[in-house]
XYZ file of C-alpha atoms in Angstrom:
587
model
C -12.049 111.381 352.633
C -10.009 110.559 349.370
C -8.968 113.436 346.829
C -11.582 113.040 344.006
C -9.902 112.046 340.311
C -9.672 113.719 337.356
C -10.197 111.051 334.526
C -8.484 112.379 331.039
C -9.102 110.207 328.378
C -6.459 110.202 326.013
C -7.155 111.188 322.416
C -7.578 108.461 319.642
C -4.743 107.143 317.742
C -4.907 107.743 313.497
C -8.270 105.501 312.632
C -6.034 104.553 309.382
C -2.699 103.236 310.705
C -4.899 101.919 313.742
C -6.776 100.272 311.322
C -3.585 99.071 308.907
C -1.861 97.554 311.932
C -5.045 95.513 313.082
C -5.280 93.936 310.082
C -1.390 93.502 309.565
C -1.218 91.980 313.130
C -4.346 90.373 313.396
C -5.114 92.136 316.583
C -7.680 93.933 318.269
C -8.188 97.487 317.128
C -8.182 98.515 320.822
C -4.916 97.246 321.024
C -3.486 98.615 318.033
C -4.921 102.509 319.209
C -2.671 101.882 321.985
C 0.125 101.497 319.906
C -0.612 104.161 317.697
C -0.704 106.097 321.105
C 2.759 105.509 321.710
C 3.764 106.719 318.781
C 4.155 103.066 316.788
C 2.338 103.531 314.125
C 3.640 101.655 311.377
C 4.470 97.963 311.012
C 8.083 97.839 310.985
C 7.680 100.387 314.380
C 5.672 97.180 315.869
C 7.624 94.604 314.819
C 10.373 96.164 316.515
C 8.617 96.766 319.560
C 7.070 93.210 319.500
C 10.132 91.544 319.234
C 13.655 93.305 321.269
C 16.516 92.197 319.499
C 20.062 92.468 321.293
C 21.618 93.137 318.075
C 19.891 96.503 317.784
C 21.858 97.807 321.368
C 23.759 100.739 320.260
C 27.459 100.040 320.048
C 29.126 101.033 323.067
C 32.377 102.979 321.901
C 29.139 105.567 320.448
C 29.915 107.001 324.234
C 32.480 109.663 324.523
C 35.016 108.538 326.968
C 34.651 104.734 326.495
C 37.578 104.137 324.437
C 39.683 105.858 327.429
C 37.820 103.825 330.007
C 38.448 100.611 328.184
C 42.345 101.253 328.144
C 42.276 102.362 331.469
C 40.804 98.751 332.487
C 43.339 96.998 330.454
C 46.179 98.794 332.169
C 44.936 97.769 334.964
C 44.100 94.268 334.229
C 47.682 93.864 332.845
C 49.611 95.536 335.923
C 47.262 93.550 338.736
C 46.205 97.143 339.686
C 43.509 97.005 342.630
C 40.758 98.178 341.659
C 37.567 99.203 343.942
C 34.029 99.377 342.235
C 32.474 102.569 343.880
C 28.468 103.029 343.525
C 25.375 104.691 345.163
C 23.868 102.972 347.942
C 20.248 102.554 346.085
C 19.544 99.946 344.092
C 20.788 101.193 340.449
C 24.166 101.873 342.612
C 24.511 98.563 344.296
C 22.853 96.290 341.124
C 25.688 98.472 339.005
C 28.336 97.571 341.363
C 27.391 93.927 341.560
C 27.572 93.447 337.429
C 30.692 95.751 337.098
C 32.575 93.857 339.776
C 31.008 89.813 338.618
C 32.385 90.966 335.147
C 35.662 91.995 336.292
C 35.623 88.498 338.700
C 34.427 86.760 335.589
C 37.927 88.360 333.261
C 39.923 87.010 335.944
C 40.776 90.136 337.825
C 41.083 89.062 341.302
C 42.692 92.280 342.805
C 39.389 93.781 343.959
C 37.299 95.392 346.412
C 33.876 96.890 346.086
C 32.705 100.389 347.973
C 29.184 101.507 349.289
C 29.182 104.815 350.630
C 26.725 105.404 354.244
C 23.972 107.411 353.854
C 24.608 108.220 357.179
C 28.974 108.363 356.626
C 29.374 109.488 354.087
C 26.622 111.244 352.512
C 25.664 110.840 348.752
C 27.927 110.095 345.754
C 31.676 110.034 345.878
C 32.734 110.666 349.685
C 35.821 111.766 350.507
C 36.249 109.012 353.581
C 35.207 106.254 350.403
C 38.378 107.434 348.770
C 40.421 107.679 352.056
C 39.122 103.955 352.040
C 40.540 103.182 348.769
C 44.384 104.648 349.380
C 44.729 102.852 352.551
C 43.881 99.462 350.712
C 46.249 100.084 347.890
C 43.528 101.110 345.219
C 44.930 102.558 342.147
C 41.579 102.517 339.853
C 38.139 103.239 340.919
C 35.142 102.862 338.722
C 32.589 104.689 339.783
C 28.580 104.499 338.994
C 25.175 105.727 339.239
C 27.082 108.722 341.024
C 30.740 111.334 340.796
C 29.362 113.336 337.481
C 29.605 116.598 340.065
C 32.378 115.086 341.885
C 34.912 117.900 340.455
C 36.749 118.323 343.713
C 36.545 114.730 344.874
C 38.767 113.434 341.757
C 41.265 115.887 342.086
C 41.597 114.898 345.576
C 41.863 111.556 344.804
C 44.510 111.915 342.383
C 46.264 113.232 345.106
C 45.815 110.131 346.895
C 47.424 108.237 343.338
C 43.744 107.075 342.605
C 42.312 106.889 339.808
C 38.778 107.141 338.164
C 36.395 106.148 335.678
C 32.821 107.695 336.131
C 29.970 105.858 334.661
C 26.810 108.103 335.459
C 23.430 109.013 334.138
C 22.717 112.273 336.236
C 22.408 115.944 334.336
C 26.085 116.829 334.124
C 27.159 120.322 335.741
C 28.761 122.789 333.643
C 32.431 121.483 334.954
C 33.365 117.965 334.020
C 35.109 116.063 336.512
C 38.827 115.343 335.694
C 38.768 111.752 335.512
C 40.313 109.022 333.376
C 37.095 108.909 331.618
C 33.070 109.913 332.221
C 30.725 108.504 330.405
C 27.408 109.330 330.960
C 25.646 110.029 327.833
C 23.556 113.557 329.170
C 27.110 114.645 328.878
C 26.658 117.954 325.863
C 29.559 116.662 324.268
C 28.524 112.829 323.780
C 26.911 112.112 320.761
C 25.417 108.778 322.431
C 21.862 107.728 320.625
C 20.287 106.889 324.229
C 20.950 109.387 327.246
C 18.156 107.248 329.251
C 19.724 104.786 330.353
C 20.007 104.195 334.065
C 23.410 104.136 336.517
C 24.059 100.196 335.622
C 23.216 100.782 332.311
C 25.823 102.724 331.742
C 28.287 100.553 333.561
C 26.799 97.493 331.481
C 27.860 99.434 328.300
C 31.298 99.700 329.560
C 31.402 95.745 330.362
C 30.221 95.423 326.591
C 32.543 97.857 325.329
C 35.564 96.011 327.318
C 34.114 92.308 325.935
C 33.596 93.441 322.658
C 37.330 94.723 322.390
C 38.365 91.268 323.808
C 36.286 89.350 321.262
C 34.260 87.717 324.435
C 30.788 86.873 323.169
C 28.081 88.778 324.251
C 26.745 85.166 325.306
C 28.962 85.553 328.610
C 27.702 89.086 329.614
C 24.248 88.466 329.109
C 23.926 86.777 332.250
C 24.476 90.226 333.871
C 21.140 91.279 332.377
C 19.609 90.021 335.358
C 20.987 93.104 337.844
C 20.335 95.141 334.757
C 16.717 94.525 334.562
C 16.369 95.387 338.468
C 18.261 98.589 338.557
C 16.035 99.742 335.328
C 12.460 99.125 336.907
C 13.934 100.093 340.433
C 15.341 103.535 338.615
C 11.810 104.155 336.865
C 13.735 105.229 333.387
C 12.067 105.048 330.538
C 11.101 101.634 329.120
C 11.758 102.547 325.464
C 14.244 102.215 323.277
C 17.542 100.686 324.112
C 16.391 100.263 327.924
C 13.146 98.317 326.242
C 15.680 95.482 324.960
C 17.700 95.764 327.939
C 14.656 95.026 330.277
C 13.049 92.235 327.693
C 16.067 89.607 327.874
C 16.765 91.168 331.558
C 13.236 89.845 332.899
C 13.964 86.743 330.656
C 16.997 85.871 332.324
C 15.448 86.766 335.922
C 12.372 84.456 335.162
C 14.642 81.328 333.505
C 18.040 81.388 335.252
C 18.341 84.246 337.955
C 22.133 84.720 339.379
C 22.004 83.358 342.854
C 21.347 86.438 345.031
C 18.818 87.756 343.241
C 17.115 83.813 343.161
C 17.219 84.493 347.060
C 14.875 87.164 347.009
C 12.716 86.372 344.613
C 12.080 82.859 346.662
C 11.395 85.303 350.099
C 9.534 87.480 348.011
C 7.348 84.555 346.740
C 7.911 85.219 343.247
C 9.441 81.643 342.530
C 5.967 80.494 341.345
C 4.868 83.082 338.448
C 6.249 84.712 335.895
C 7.859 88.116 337.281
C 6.928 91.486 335.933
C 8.439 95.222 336.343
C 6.260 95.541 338.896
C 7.053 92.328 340.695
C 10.570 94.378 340.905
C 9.788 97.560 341.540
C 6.884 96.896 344.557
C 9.048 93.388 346.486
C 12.786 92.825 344.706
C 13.831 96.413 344.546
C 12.440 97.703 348.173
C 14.245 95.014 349.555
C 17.656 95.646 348.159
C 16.895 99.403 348.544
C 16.230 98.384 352.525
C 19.923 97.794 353.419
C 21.048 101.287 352.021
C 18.576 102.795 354.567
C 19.247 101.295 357.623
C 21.585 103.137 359.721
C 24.601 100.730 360.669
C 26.409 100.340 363.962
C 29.849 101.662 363.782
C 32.777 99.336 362.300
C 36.736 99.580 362.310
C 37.942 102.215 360.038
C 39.314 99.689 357.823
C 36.170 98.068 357.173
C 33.479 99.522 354.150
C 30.708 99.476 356.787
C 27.385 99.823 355.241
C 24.021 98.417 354.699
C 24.397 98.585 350.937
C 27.407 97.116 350.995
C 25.595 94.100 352.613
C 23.125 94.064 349.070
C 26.486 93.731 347.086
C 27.458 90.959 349.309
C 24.273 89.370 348.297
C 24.191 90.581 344.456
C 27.746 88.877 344.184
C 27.144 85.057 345.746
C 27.625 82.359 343.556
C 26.682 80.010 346.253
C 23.069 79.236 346.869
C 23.589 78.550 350.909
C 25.328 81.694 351.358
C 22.779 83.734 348.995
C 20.329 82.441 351.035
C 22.060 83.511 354.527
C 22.148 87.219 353.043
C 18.831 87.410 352.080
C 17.566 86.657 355.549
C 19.872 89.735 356.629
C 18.518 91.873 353.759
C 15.392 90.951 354.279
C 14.905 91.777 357.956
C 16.341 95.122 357.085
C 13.387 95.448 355.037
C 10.945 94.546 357.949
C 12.604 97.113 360.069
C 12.562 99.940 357.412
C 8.835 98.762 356.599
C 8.228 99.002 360.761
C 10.376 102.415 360.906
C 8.700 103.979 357.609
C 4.728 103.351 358.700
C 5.205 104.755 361.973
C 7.076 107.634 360.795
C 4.329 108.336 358.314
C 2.006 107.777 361.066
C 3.923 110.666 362.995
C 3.492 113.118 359.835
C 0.148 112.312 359.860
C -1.084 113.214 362.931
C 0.984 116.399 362.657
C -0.869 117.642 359.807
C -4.325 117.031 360.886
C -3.259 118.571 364.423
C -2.187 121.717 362.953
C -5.378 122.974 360.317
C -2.861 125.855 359.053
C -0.774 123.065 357.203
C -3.994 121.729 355.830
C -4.637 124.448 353.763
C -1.074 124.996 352.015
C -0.532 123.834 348.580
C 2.903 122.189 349.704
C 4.182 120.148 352.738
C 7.153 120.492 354.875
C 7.387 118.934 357.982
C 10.214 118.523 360.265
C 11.595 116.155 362.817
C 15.417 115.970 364.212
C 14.760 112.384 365.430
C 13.558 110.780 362.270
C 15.736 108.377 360.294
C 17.367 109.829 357.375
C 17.075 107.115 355.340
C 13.106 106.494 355.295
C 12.056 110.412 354.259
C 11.810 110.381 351.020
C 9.481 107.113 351.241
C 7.468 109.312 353.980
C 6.788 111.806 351.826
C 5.462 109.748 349.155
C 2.859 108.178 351.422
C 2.053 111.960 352.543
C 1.425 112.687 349.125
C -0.757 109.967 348.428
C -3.134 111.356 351.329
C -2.903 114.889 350.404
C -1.559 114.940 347.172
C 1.020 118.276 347.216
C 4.879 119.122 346.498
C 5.759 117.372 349.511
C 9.316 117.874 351.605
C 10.301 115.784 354.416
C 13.050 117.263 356.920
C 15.459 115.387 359.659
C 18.435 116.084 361.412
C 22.237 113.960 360.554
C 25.301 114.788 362.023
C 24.249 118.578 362.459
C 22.426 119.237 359.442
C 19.017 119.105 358.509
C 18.613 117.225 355.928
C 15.981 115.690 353.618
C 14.040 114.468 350.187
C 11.624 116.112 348.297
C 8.734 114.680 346.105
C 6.427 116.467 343.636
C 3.160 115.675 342.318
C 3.016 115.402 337.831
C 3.168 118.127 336.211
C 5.106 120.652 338.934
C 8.886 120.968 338.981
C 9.762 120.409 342.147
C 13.793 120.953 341.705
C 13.035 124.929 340.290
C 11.256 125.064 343.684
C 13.970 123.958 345.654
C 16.597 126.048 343.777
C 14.772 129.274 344.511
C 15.789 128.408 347.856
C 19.293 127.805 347.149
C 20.986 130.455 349.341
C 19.518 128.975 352.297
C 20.748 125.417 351.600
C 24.086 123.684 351.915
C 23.612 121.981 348.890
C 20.863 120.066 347.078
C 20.226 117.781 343.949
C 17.331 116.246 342.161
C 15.354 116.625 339.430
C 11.611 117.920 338.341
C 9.991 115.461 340.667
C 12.983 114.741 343.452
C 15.096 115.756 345.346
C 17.559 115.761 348.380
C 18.759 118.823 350.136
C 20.866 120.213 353.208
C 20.539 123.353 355.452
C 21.524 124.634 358.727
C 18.556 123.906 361.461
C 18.780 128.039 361.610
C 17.224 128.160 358.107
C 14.572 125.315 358.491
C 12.045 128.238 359.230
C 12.831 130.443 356.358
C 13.292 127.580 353.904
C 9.482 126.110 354.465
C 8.262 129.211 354.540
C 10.221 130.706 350.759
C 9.471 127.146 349.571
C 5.713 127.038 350.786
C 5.311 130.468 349.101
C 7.145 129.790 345.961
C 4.355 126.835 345.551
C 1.720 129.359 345.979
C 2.702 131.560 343.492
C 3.930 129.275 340.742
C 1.301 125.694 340.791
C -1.288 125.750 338.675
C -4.484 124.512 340.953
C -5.577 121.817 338.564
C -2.445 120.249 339.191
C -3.409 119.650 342.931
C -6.467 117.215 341.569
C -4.791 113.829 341.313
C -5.093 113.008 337.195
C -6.095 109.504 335.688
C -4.799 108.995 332.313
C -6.664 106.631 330.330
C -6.035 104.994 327.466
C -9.210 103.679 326.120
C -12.909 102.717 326.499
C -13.302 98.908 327.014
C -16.204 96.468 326.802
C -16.102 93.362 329.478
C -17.172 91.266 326.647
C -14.025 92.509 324.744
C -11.743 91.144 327.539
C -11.149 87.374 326.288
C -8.163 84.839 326.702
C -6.525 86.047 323.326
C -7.594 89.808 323.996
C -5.560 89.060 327.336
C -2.685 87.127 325.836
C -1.887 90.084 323.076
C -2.271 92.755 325.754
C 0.833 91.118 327.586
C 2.882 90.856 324.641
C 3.315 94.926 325.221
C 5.284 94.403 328.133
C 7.382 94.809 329.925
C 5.612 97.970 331.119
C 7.171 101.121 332.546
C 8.012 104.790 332.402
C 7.228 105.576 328.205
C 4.855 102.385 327.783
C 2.815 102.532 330.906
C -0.074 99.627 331.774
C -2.876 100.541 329.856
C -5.820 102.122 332.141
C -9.526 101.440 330.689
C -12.361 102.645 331.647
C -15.769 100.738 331.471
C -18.735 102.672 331.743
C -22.543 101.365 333.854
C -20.985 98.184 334.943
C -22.247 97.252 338.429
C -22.013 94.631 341.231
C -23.007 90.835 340.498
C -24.097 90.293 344.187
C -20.150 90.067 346.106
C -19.274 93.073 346.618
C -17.192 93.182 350.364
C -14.444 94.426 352.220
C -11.386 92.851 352.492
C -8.283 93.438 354.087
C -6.339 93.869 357.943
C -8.527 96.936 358.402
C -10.886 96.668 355.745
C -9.419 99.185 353.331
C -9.660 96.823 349.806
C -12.680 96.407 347.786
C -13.266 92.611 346.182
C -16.244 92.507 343.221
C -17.152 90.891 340.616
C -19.138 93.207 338.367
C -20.988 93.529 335.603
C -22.070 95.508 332.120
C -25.056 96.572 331.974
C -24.546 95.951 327.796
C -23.349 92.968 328.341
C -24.897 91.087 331.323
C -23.635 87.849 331.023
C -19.632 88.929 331.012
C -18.475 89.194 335.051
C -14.942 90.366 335.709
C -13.493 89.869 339.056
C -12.269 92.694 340.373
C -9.925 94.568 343.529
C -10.062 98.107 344.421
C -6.773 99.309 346.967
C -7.708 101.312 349.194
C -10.845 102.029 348.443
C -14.023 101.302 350.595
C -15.374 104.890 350.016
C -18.299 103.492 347.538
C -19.004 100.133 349.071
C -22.436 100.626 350.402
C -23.672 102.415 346.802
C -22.060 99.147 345.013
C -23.202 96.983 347.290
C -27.020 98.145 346.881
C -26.150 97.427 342.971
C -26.595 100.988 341.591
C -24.267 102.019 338.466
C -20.595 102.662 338.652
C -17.732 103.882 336.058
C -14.377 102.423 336.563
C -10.917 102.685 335.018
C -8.842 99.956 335.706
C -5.468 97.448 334.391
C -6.354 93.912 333.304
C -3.333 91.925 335.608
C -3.259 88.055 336.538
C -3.880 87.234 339.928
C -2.616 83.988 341.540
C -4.035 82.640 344.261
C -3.207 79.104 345.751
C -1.388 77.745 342.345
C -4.987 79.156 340.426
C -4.102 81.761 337.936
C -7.535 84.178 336.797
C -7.608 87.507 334.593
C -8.264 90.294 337.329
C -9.253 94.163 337.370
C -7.390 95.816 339.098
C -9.492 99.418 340.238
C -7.421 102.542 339.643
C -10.778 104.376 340.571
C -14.541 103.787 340.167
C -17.234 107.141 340.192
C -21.146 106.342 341.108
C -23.240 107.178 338.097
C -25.721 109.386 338.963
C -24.937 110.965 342.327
């Protein structure tokens, strides 16, 4: 039986600059509350939202560190130094890798190799066997992103080694700074940046800018890069505001009109070629799918090789040719099928665990341990597990003699404080409020779920445990029209900061469709109706959720909050609801 929703309707915007903007814009008042919402709530706020200019981006140099990095490059450049581009093995890593090494390609630096670390290997971040890697090929320079701001003791082994680096991270800074060349990441104290959100290629995108705009190159020739930035920003889930809200605007522009070749690849297998793609488009089919190949666990190559799977999604990131793009996306995307395969029978496993054990039932956190699990699909297994039972959720495997694991937290809980208070059991950890990753000895698994399980007892607040629906405003059918529709999109792209607006329609019912659809018949199709306004149907789709069907399907009342989304269906385009949940009136 599915958790019941709390619906919180969000307070009203200022009826006077809601009002002053509808008429300014000519728009719907509903639409202006939401901007008002969001805290743009005068017209020179909305014009700037409506219309992203590149010329407001922040000027690079802004970033403590960059005018170091930039020389470092040029040294470089000038000497033929090798350089390897060094990055995490998710998708911000890999899409930063791609766009730092294309850039340096596109220069005419030729002396280059590119570094994914294992999950498996090497572990997280800046591995010592990555910079082993780079000293036997003859690497001088390393730029390193989405990862190394910890790396203290990794760079001064390095420079042992005669390597080396520039970091270019986003991640909370410890209190030592790593003695590099240069680190920019602007959640450094000490950088007076105006944007610490953006994500790990961000960062390494302002450093391209910074090193173009030194060399008088136009920004016209970098902006082709925007189309890896856009992915690693919706993959990331950083906030779509500000700086990152320009970035993402001409990124999904350039993805939709003249994607680089590897990333045209997947969105052909992804069957995206025929529509116009959204955040969402990346973050639920292109991102998984370059996130796959950092998952998979790789069979063992030569030592002189860079074996792993993310190293294949650079491979792929990086093809000019179409052919070849092509060839790599069939070898990315099988990884996917496999994780997919591996992940829902893993969750499966977790399942049944649970429900056979009632003891775990009642906790208000999960952890749940198995040695034979893959390392690299936990942290989407607990996800799933909090979807079904909606906790602070850890998920626990064994790799090469640890336990190991990721950590997910529900809104509004800080799941990182949690995990610290078990710090003297781990071998080391790192996240944030709602993730993390962490490493023990299997002697401590015990004590560690049950300090953790009891620190979540003490410290959640029970209300947090009911799954929350934020809402943005009450909507009439009648009010959802073409140019209602066509306004509504001109607030994208959506993410973190300016969500999808949620709705909620109250008494509508069902016009005589209502049925279950789906492999197992989990999905709800129906178009419904307003009782106000009988002669306005909306189709609609409701995931996973047939628990109502026979009380809609006898026509009694229903409230539901939804997002107004397009669907396509065989080259037809309609206005759809999409159900985020529906409540019976009246039982």
């Amino acid at each position: 039986m599915p958790i019941e929703k709390r619906w919180v309707v969000r307070p009203h915007g200022d009826p006077e600059a809601v009002a002053r903007l509808a008429s300014h814009l000519r728009m719907s008042p509903v639409l202006t509350n939401l901007l008002v919402q969001r805290g743009i709530d005068t017209v020179e706020k909305a014009n700037k939202f409506f219309n992203p200019q590149l010329s407001d981006l922040h000027d690079p140099f802004l970033m403590k560190d960059m005018e170091k990095a930039v020389e470092r490059i040029e040294r470089a450049v000038a000497n033929n130094e090798k350089i390897m581009v060094y990055g995490d093995y998710d998708v911000d890593g890999t899409t930063a890798v791609a766009l730092v090494y294309k850039f340096l390609r596109q220069i005419g630096h030729k002396n280059l190799v590119f570094y994914i670390p294992d999950r498996y290997n090497d572990g997280y971040g800046i591995s010592i066997r990555g910079i082993d890697f780079a000293a036997r090929k003859g690497v001088t320079l390393t730029i390193a992103l989405d990862c190394g701001i910890k790396a203290v003791e990794k760079v001064v082994y390095a420079k042992q080694k005669g390597v080396d680096f520039i970091i270019c991270d986003h991640h909370l800074p410890a209190d030592e700074i790593p003695a590099a060349v240069a680190v920019l990441d602007p959640k450094r104290a000490d950088c007076n940046y105006p944007f610490d959100e953006l994500s790990g290629c961000g960062v390494g995108f302002k450093l391209v800018q910074a090193y173009a705009m030194k060399h008088g190159i136009p920004f016209s020739e970098i902006e082709p890069l925007l189309d890896l930035l856009v992915v690693s920003i919706a993959s990331d889930i950083v906030p779509l505001t500000g700086e990152n809200r320009i970035l993402a605007y001409y990124g999904l522009e350039r993805l939709n009109r003249m994607p680089s070749s590897g990333l045209h690849s997947i969105i052909k297998i992804c069957g995206l070629d025929k529509h116009n793609i959204t955040i969402d488009d990346i973050v639920f089919k292109i991102g998984p799918r370059i996130n796959a190949a950092g998952r998979m666990r790789m069979d063992e190559h030569d030592e002189n090789a860079a074996p792993s799977g993310g190293h294949a999604a650079v491979n792929l990131l990086i093809e000019g040719n179409d052919k070849l793009a092509q060839e790599f996306c069939g070898i990315i995307d099988s990884y996917n099928q496999d994780r997919k395969n591996i992940d829902r029978s893993v969750t499966q496993e977790a399942h049944d665990y649970i429900e056979s054990h009632p003891e775990m039932k009642n906790l208000k956190s999960t952890v749940i341990y198995n040695p034979k699990w893959m390392k690299g699909i936990v942290g989407i297994v607990a996800s799933r597990l909090i979807e079904t039972y909606y906790r602070p959720t850890v998920v626990l495997t064994m790799s090469n003699g640890f336990v190991t694991g990721s950590a997910r937290s529900v809104p509004g809980f800080d799941l990182y404080q949690a995990v610290e208070s078990c710090s003297d059991l781990l071998e080391n950890f790192g996240g944030h409020m709602y993730a993390a990753g962490l490493t023990m000895r299997p002697e401590n698994v015990e004590a560690f779920t049950k300090r953790f399980n009891d620190y979540v007892e003490e410290h959640i607040d029970p209300q947090i445990l009911v799954p929350q629906v934020d809402i943005d405003s009450e909507l009439l059918f009648s009010d959802i029209t073409p140019a209602f529709y066509r306004q509504l999109n001109s607030f994208q792209p959506f993410g973190p900061g300016n969500t999808a607006p949620v709705f909620v329609t109250y008494g509508a019912s069902n016009h005589g469709d209502a049925r279950l659809v789906g492999a197992e018949m989990e999905h709800l199709r129906m178009d419904l109706v307003q009782k106000q306004k009988p002669n306005t149907t909306m189709q609609t789709i409701a995931f996973q959720q047939p628990t109502h069907y026979e009380w809609i399907r006898s026509g009694k009342a229903i409230d539901v909050c939804y997002q107004i989304v397009e669907n396509h269906y065989r080259g037809t385009v309609t206005t759809q609801l999409r159900i985020k949940d529906i409540k019976p009136v009246g039982r």
